[in-house]
C-alpha cells in the first residue's frame, strides 16, 4: 500500500484563524467590548439628562471622570495602595490555593479532613473577619492582603482539586508503562492537564480580588485608602467623586482580570491555535538537520 | 521455551474480588509475529495486556520477556489503546517524543527521528500542529508513531482502530501491516472484530469470559501481503466461521 500525504489532509479544524486579518481580530476582541462600555456610558448620560436627575443623586459620566482626573494627585497613591493589596493578596491566595489543591488531590485523607474547613472559611462573612484580623495584624497592609487571599484561594483550590482528580487515568497509566517516575508524570501530564480549571479558578479569584481589597480597606483602614476616600466623598454629598472612585475600582478589577486572561492565553496556546508558535529550540533543530526533507 | 519466543506467560492469572478476570494462562509469543486476540467484553483481554505491561500485578505466575522475568515491572513494552491519548498541549512532534521526555531528556536526535518517522508515514506537514487539528485516523497514526519510537520490541495494541469508521479502519490496518513489516516488531493486537483479527495476524487467540481464558489458538494460514481480496478467500471464511462459532458459545 502506498503511504502518501495526499489522502490524509482532511483535518477537521483548519488553520483559518491565522488567515483572518489582524484588523478584524482587533475589532472583534477589543472593539466590541469597548463599544459596549461606551454604550453603557451613553445610556447612563441619557437617563441622567432625560429624567433631570440632580447631580448629588447621580452625576453625569463626564462629571464622574472629572472628579477623578482633577484629584488625580490625591487619588494616585490610594490607587497604588489598592493595587498593591489586590496583587499581593491575589498572589498569596493563588499560591495557597494551588498548594492546597495539589496536597488535597494527592492525599485523600487530607482532602476529607480539610475540605469542610475550607467550605466553612467561605461561609464566614468577610466583614466579620476584619475586626479580629485587625486585632491580630494591626492597621497595616497585611489584614487587607489576608482578606484578598482568603477570597481568592477558594475557587483556585476547588478548581485545581477538581482538575487533578479528573486527569485521564489511562494517560497516567501510559506514562507508567513507559516507565516514567511519578514526579515527571505529575509535571508533564497532570499539571498541564489542570491548566484550564486552574485558570478558571484564577479568573474567578481575580474578579473578587479587588472587592476583597476594598472590603479590607473599609474594615481595616487607618486613614488613607481608596475606600475611605469614597466614604468621605459620600458623607460630603460629592456624588461625582463617589461614582468616579467606583469607576477607578472597577478599572483596577477589570485590568487585573484581563492580565490573568492574558497569562492564560500565553500559557495555553493549544486552546486557540492549530499550529504551535515557533520556538528557539525548533528553529535550532530545523537549521541543524532538516536537509532530509 | 522455544528459542525464538519474545514473550512467555507461565500460569499468569488475576482475580478481582469474586470475578476471575483471567484464569491462570500459559502462552508463548514468537518474536516478530503478529498475534491477534479476539473475544467479547469481559473476557480478560485488557487484564492480560495490563499484566504484560506491568500495570497489574498478577495473582500468580510469571511474565518473561526475552527470557527475563518482568512480572509487575513497567517500561518494557510499547502500549497503545483505542483512545489515542495524545496530549492536547503538545505538538505532533512533541507527542511522538513523549516517552523520552517522561523518562529522560529529548535530544535533537530523538526529535529528528520523530520528524523522520512522521514524514515517512505521511504526517510530515503536521509536525507543529496540535492534536486538535488532526482527524481521528491521523491521531491514531501519531499515537502509533509515539509507540514505535519507544523502540520496544513488543507492541501491545488494545483495539487501536476501534473508534474509527470502517473505511479509515481498513486504511489503518493496511498501514499497520506496512509499518510492522518495515520495523520488524512483535505485535499483540486486541480486537472485537473477527475480520480484523484474521486480516492482520499470523495467529489468532480466542478468549472467552467468566472466567476469562484463552479457549483457542489458531494458526492463520493466509499468505502475505494481505489485500482487500484476502477478506473473501476460502481460508479466511473458514477461519472466520470457526472463530465465530467459538465466540457464540460453541466448543473448540
XYZ file of C-alpha atoms in Angstrom:
545
model
C 0.000 0.000 0.000
C 1.316 3.428 -0.774
C 1.518 5.760 2.159
C 1.245 9.265 0.832
C 0.367 12.660 2.188
C -2.466 13.290 -0.182
C -5.302 11.304 1.363
C -4.594 12.475 4.887
C -5.120 16.172 4.640
C -8.746 16.226 5.682
C -8.138 17.838 9.053
C -11.396 18.940 10.683
C -10.069 22.180 12.112
C -8.037 24.103 9.601
C -5.741 26.978 10.470
C -8.223 29.577 9.266
C -7.751 31.692 12.394
C -4.369 32.862 11.207
C -5.702 33.854 7.825
C -8.182 36.203 9.466
C -6.903 39.761 9.146
C -5.335 41.409 12.181
C -7.721 44.346 11.881
C -10.728 42.057 12.185
C -9.219 40.287 15.165
C -8.603 43.586 16.970
C -12.107 44.755 16.084
C -13.673 41.591 17.467
C -11.574 41.217 20.624
C -11.093 44.863 21.608
C -13.585 46.893 19.597
C -16.735 45.106 20.714
C -16.036 45.276 24.483
C -15.038 48.949 24.198
C -18.213 49.629 22.240
C -20.355 48.021 24.924
C -18.730 50.188 27.610
C -19.279 53.326 25.508
C -22.900 52.255 25.087
C -23.252 51.876 28.861
C -21.945 55.448 29.357
C -24.344 56.761 26.712
C -27.309 55.092 28.450
C -26.141 56.489 31.788
C -25.863 60.003 30.322
C -29.278 59.682 28.649
C -31.015 58.601 31.870
C -29.429 61.342 33.992
C -30.183 64.050 31.435
C -33.563 62.692 30.365
C -35.012 62.378 33.858
C -33.348 65.563 35.124
C -31.561 63.711 37.908
C -29.874 66.068 40.349
C -26.028 65.847 40.347
C -25.927 64.912 44.064
C -28.211 61.923 43.342
C -26.320 60.721 40.275
C -23.679 62.591 38.292
C -23.194 62.526 34.556
C -20.409 60.258 33.355
C -18.043 63.063 32.446
C -18.531 64.652 35.889
C -17.510 61.370 37.481
C -14.448 61.214 35.243
C -13.580 64.832 36.035
C -13.841 64.119 39.759
C -11.107 61.550 39.242
C -8.801 63.490 36.909
C -8.973 66.714 38.912
C -7.975 64.945 42.105
C -5.513 62.591 40.494
C -2.555 63.600 42.657
C -4.540 62.687 45.784
C -6.069 59.553 44.278
C -2.997 58.082 42.620
C -1.229 56.904 45.843
C -4.546 55.457 47.051
C -4.991 53.597 43.763
C -1.460 52.260 44.077
C -2.303 51.086 47.592
C -5.388 49.219 46.396
C -3.433 47.670 43.530
C -0.740 46.549 45.929
C -3.263 44.888 48.257
C -5.004 43.251 45.316
C -1.828 41.891 43.755
C -0.196 40.700 46.973
C -3.446 39.133 48.137
C -4.077 37.503 44.771
C -0.588 36.044 44.537
C -0.734 34.781 48.132
C -4.237 33.387 47.605
C -3.315 31.719 44.322
C -0.186 30.154 45.815
C -2.126 28.909 48.820
C -4.978 27.712 46.601
C -2.703 25.776 44.268
C -0.744 24.204 47.134
C -3.907 23.148 48.947
C -5.433 21.776 45.740
C -2.351 19.700 44.948
C -1.932 18.399 48.506
C -5.610 17.514 48.808
C -5.612 15.745 45.438
C -2.555 13.695 46.378
C -3.542 12.839 49.957
C -7.202 11.733 50.060
C -7.237 11.651 53.869
C -6.297 15.321 53.979
C -8.954 16.066 51.387
C -11.703 14.673 53.621
C -10.185 16.403 56.622
C -9.596 19.850 55.131
C -12.477 20.267 52.690
C -15.165 21.022 55.312
C -12.886 23.613 56.900
C -12.408 25.300 53.537
C -16.139 25.478 52.931
C -16.568 26.835 56.460
C -13.968 29.513 55.746
C -16.043 30.796 52.852
C -19.264 30.813 54.882
C -17.762 33.311 57.327
C -18.803 36.846 56.312
C -15.659 38.696 55.304
C -16.749 41.807 57.223
C -16.923 39.772 60.425
C -13.413 38.569 59.722
C -11.947 42.053 59.507
C -12.158 43.004 63.189
C -10.220 40.019 64.548
C -7.700 40.356 61.698
C -7.022 43.977 62.666
C -6.603 42.929 66.274
C -4.084 40.308 65.262
C -2.281 42.073 62.431
C -2.843 45.773 63.113
C -3.741 48.528 60.616
C -1.142 47.624 58.044
C -1.396 46.304 54.509
C -1.344 42.756 55.913
C -5.003 42.349 57.011
C -6.153 43.528 53.565
C -3.828 41.103 51.849
C -5.122 38.341 54.096
C -8.738 39.178 53.219
C -7.981 39.168 49.483
C -6.102 35.876 49.779
C -8.974 34.458 51.851
C -11.363 35.148 48.964
C -9.001 34.172 46.150
C -7.686 30.829 47.371
C -11.023 29.024 47.491
C -12.032 28.912 43.808
C -8.407 28.117 42.956
C -8.274 25.174 45.370
C -11.618 23.791 44.255
C -10.697 24.008 40.566
C -7.187 22.610 40.953
C -8.518 19.741 43.059
C -11.235 19.065 40.524
C -8.802 19.278 37.609
C -6.261 16.940 39.186
C -8.956 14.410 40.107
C -10.165 14.307 36.516
C -6.862 13.737 34.747
C -7.334 10.808 32.362
C -6.072 7.755 34.279
C -5.314 5.966 31.019
C -2.854 8.725 30.239
C -1.263 8.376 33.668
C -1.083 4.601 33.112
C 0.513 5.132 29.715
C 3.239 7.188 31.403
C 3.690 4.321 33.851
C 4.009 1.811 31.018
C 6.787 3.991 29.597
C 8.488 3.691 32.973
C 8.090 7.374 33.893
C 8.779 8.356 37.508
C 5.755 9.788 39.299
C 7.096 13.318 39.613
C 7.666 13.531 35.863
C 4.162 12.261 35.231
C 2.905 14.931 37.612
C 4.853 17.752 35.983
C 4.388 16.715 32.356
C 0.906 15.189 32.392
C -1.130 16.166 35.442
C -0.078 19.813 35.709
C -0.749 20.812 32.086
C -3.981 18.794 32.128
C -5.105 21.028 35.002
C -4.266 24.308 33.253
C -7.817 25.070 32.132
C -9.546 24.547 35.509
C -6.645 26.329 37.240
C -7.175 29.421 35.112
C -10.937 29.227 35.683
C -10.223 29.419 39.405
C -7.719 32.242 38.945
C -10.184 34.230 36.834
C -12.926 33.896 39.447
C -10.383 34.883 42.095
C -9.248 37.863 40.019
C -12.778 39.259 39.750
C -13.256 39.067 43.523
C -9.763 40.232 44.487
C -10.450 43.985 44.236
C -13.721 43.601 46.118
C -11.742 41.908 48.871
C -9.190 44.708 48.920
C -11.940 47.373 49.190
C -13.697 45.486 51.981
C -10.351 45.228 53.743
C -9.765 48.961 53.325
C -13.189 49.756 54.748
C -12.939 47.419 57.683
C -9.264 47.698 58.493
C -8.090 51.090 57.320
C -6.033 53.508 59.358
C -6.930 56.617 57.376
C -5.868 56.881 53.775
C -7.327 54.416 51.302
C -9.466 54.432 48.205
C -12.445 53.003 50.087
C -12.221 55.648 52.811
C -11.791 58.393 50.209
C -15.065 57.244 48.702
C -16.747 57.171 52.081
C -15.663 60.764 52.790
C -16.940 61.847 49.377
C -20.255 60.188 50.159
C -20.533 61.963 53.512
C -19.873 65.268 51.746
C -22.544 64.543 49.116
C -19.777 64.669 46.489
C -21.593 62.071 44.408
C -19.418 62.641 41.339
C -16.366 61.585 43.348
C -18.230 58.539 44.690
C -19.024 57.416 41.156
C -15.542 58.328 39.964
C -13.916 56.220 42.668
C -16.238 53.332 41.849
C -15.125 53.572 38.233
C -11.493 53.530 39.358
C -12.068 50.412 41.453
C -13.801 48.763 38.524
C -10.919 49.628 36.218
C -8.446 48.080 38.663
C -10.614 44.938 38.850
C -11.016 44.614 35.098
C -7.323 45.269 34.450
C -6.334 42.530 36.861
C -8.833 40.117 35.326
C -7.522 40.925 31.836
C -3.957 40.347 32.992
C -4.926 36.882 34.199
C -6.714 36.208 30.914
C -3.576 37.363 29.099
C -1.486 34.970 31.167
C -3.863 32.156 30.251
C -3.685 32.953 26.543
C 0.093 32.954 26.757
C 0.321 29.793 28.853
C -2.184 27.661 26.911
C -1.552 28.272 23.211
C -3.089 24.909 22.248
C -6.529 26.183 23.283
C -6.801 28.514 20.321
C -4.056 27.613 17.882
C -3.842 24.723 15.458
C -0.115 25.187 14.818
C 2.465 25.856 17.521
C 4.397 29.080 17.723
C 7.960 28.812 16.528
C 10.287 28.238 19.447
C 14.047 28.767 19.609
C 14.549 25.043 20.081
C 12.618 24.146 16.971
C 14.398 26.784 14.933
C 17.745 25.392 16.109
C 16.624 21.889 15.161
C 15.384 22.871 11.739
C 18.622 24.606 10.792
C 20.634 21.698 12.164
C 19.475 18.694 10.195
C 16.379 19.063 8.129
C 18.013 18.654 4.770
C 16.339 15.234 4.617
C 13.117 16.948 3.617
C 10.695 -22.490 25.844
C 11.372 -22.166 22.162
C 14.447 -20.144 21.284
C 12.552 -17.542 19.303
C 9.901 -16.654 21.888
C 9.924 -12.985 22.857
C 7.181 -13.211 25.470
C 6.229 -16.035 27.762
C 3.431 -16.229 30.282
C 3.536 -19.025 32.827
C 0.323 -19.605 34.769
C -0.451 -15.903 34.889
C -3.863 -15.252 36.463
C -5.790 -12.405 38.012
C -8.853 -12.331 40.247
C -10.818 -9.190 41.154
C -12.997 -9.946 44.178
C -15.255 -12.823 43.094
C -14.529 -12.349 39.404
C -11.881 -14.430 37.730
C -10.682 -11.801 35.226
C -8.037 -14.124 33.882
C -7.608 -17.821 34.595
C -4.006 -18.971 35.010
C -2.750 -18.700 31.448
C 0.339 -20.065 29.786
C 1.320 -18.549 26.498
C 4.332 -18.099 24.275
C 4.659 -15.415 21.610
C 7.177 -15.817 18.843
C 9.497 -12.940 18.042
C 8.441 -10.914 15.011
C 4.961 -12.398 14.855
C 1.629 -10.629 14.705
C -0.774 -12.197 17.176
C -4.395 -11.133 17.374
C -6.515 -11.668 20.470
C -10.227 -11.679 19.876
C -13.045 -12.035 22.362
C -16.146 -10.365 23.774
C -16.038 -7.729 26.515
C -15.130 -9.079 29.911
C -13.032 -11.949 28.562
C -9.887 -10.642 30.246
C -8.123 -9.282 27.162
C -7.318 -5.958 28.749
C -6.397 -7.597 32.050
C -3.983 -9.773 30.112
C -2.461 -6.665 28.498
C -2.220 -4.762 31.749
C -0.431 -7.692 33.349
C 2.027 -7.929 30.456
C 2.581 -4.141 30.524
C 3.231 -4.281 34.270
C 0.262 -2.092 35.223
C -1.290 -5.022 37.105
C 0.491 -7.423 39.382
C -0.819 -10.940 38.621
C -2.026 -13.118 41.497
C 0.365 -15.803 40.445
C 2.634 -16.926 37.657
C 5.384 -15.228 35.773
C 5.778 -12.912 32.793
C 9.050 -13.309 30.920
C 10.317 -11.078 28.156
C 13.369 -12.261 26.218
C 13.621 -14.961 28.882
C 13.970 -12.403 31.700
C 11.303 -12.109 34.419
C 9.428 -8.800 34.170
C 6.352 -9.625 36.259
C 4.828 -6.404 37.606
C 7.538 -4.210 36.085
C 6.837 -1.381 33.647
C 8.950 0.223 30.954
C 9.482 -2.794 28.709
C 6.650 -2.743 26.135
C 5.039 -0.352 23.699
C 1.389 0.189 24.568
C -1.482 1.793 22.716
C -5.205 1.983 23.387
C -8.368 2.753 21.454
C -8.154 6.241 22.967
C -5.216 7.890 21.218
C -4.191 9.607 24.495
C -2.369 12.371 22.657
C -1.745 15.298 24.987
C -3.529 18.365 23.605
C -0.871 20.786 24.859
C 1.940 19.294 22.809
C 2.524 19.354 19.075
C 2.527 16.211 16.953
C 6.326 16.133 17.103
C 6.390 16.552 20.885
C 3.679 13.935 21.311
C 5.792 11.457 19.369
C 8.795 12.091 21.628
C 6.656 11.986 24.788
C 8.038 8.728 26.190
C 11.598 10.065 26.076
C 10.537 13.281 27.784
C 8.840 11.286 30.540
C 11.839 9.084 31.188
C 14.791 11.332 30.477
C 15.829 14.008 28.061
C 14.661 14.525 24.499
C 17.767 15.045 22.408
C 17.841 16.600 18.968
C 18.431 13.078 17.634
C 15.108 11.972 19.157
C 13.338 14.925 17.596
C 14.969 14.224 14.263
C 13.760 10.624 14.489
C 10.238 11.774 15.309
C 10.230 14.024 12.246
C 11.642 11.290 10.048
C 9.024 8.758 11.146
C 6.226 11.314 10.778
C 7.350 12.157 7.249
C 7.796 8.535 6.298
C 4.219 7.786 7.298
C 2.573 10.832 5.852
C 2.367 13.309 8.710
C 5.359 15.481 7.832
C 3.212 18.515 7.227
C 1.624 18.312 10.661
C 4.671 18.224 12.942
C 3.962 21.578 14.532
C 0.192 21.075 14.684
C -1.620 20.446 17.918
C -3.598 17.157 18.002
C -6.916 19.056 17.945
C -6.160 19.936 14.326
C -5.986 16.265 13.264
C -8.639 13.781 12.195
C -9.253 10.556 14.147
C -7.171 8.429 11.774
C -4.269 10.869 11.851
C -4.386 10.991 15.635
C -4.179 7.195 15.826
C -1.195 7.311 13.487
C 0.562 9.789 15.752
C -0.257 7.623 18.768
C 1.214 4.642 16.949
C 4.375 6.543 15.986
C 4.747 7.538 19.614
C 4.597 3.827 20.449
C 7.103 2.970 17.700
C 9.832 5.410 18.747
C 9.988 3.854 22.203
C 11.907 1.114 20.346
C 10.276 -1.567 22.412
C 10.387 -4.854 20.506
C 6.932 -5.863 21.757
C 3.913 -3.702 20.995
C 0.603 -4.164 22.815
C -2.217 -2.635 20.800
C -5.597 -2.655 22.538
C -8.311 -2.079 19.917
C -6.335 0.787 18.390
C -8.755 1.222 15.496
C -11.961 0.520 17.416
C -13.161 4.113 17.289
C -12.563 4.662 13.569
C -15.076 4.358 10.751
C -14.902 1.257 8.550
C -13.156 2.946 5.624
C -10.457 4.583 7.764
C -10.041 1.365 9.712
C -9.238 -0.625 6.574
C -6.685 2.010 5.546
C -5.156 1.935 9.006
C -4.973 -1.874 9.008
C -3.043 -1.891 5.740
C -0.869 0.912 7.025
C -0.162 -1.006 10.248
C 0.881 -4.113 8.282
C 3.235 -1.942 6.246
C 4.814 -0.445 9.375
C 5.013 -3.846 11.038
C 6.876 -5.195 8.018
C 9.210 -2.154 7.930
C 10.074 -2.172 11.605
C 10.132 -5.899 12.452
C 8.342 -5.673 15.785
C 6.262 -8.237 17.587
C 2.638 -7.187 17.846
C -0.067 -8.337 20.232
C -3.316 -6.913 18.947
C -6.636 -6.944 20.831
C -9.837 -6.556 18.864
C -13.575 -7.246 18.931
C -13.573 -7.530 15.198
C -13.050 -11.078 13.870
C -12.303 -9.860 10.336
C -9.652 -7.555 11.663
C -8.063 -10.291 13.775
C -7.716 -12.570 10.763
C -6.740 -9.900 8.271
C -3.776 -8.730 10.347
C -2.415 -11.746 12.158
C -0.191 -14.803 11.924
C -2.067 -16.324 14.803
C -5.417 -15.729 16.458
C -6.076 -16.340 20.146
C -9.749 -16.576 21.028
C -10.745 -15.636 24.556
C -13.978 -16.181 26.415
C -15.409 -14.637 29.587
C -16.439 -15.982 33.008
C -13.796 -16.980 33.700
C -11.583 -15.045 31.293
C -9.385 -17.511 29.462
C -7.850 -18.428 26.118
C -10.113 -21.051 24.550
C -8.440 -21.489 21.173
C -5.199 -20.771 19.400
C -5.402 -20.722 15.595
C -2.519 -20.528 13.164
C -3.540 -18.181 10.392
C -2.874 -19.893 7.023
C -3.382 -16.800 4.867
C -0.464 -15.621 2.750
C 1.036 -12.161 2.909
C 0.839 -9.486 1.703
C -2.829 -9.185 2.545
C -5.113 -7.155 0.336
C -8.813 -6.417 0.194
C -9.192 -9.758 -1.668
C -7.874 -11.579 1.387
C -11.187 -10.847 3.079
C -13.063 -13.170 0.704
C -10.596 -16.049 0.342
C -11.911 -19.525 1.327
C -9.288 -19.927 4.082
C -10.364 -16.606 5.504
C -14.004 -17.604 5.574
C -13.254 -21.000 7.120
C -11.186 -19.478 9.908
C -13.791 -16.804 10.464
C -16.513 -19.432 10.787
C -14.524 -21.348 13.394
C -13.831 -18.218 15.437
C -17.451 -17.024 15.200
C -18.596 -20.441 16.358
C -16.408 -20.155 19.447
C -17.423 -16.596 20.187
C -21.062 -17.580 20.144
C -20.847 -20.277 22.732
C -19.551 -23.241 20.721
C -16.829 -25.586 21.922
C -13.497 -25.935 20.123
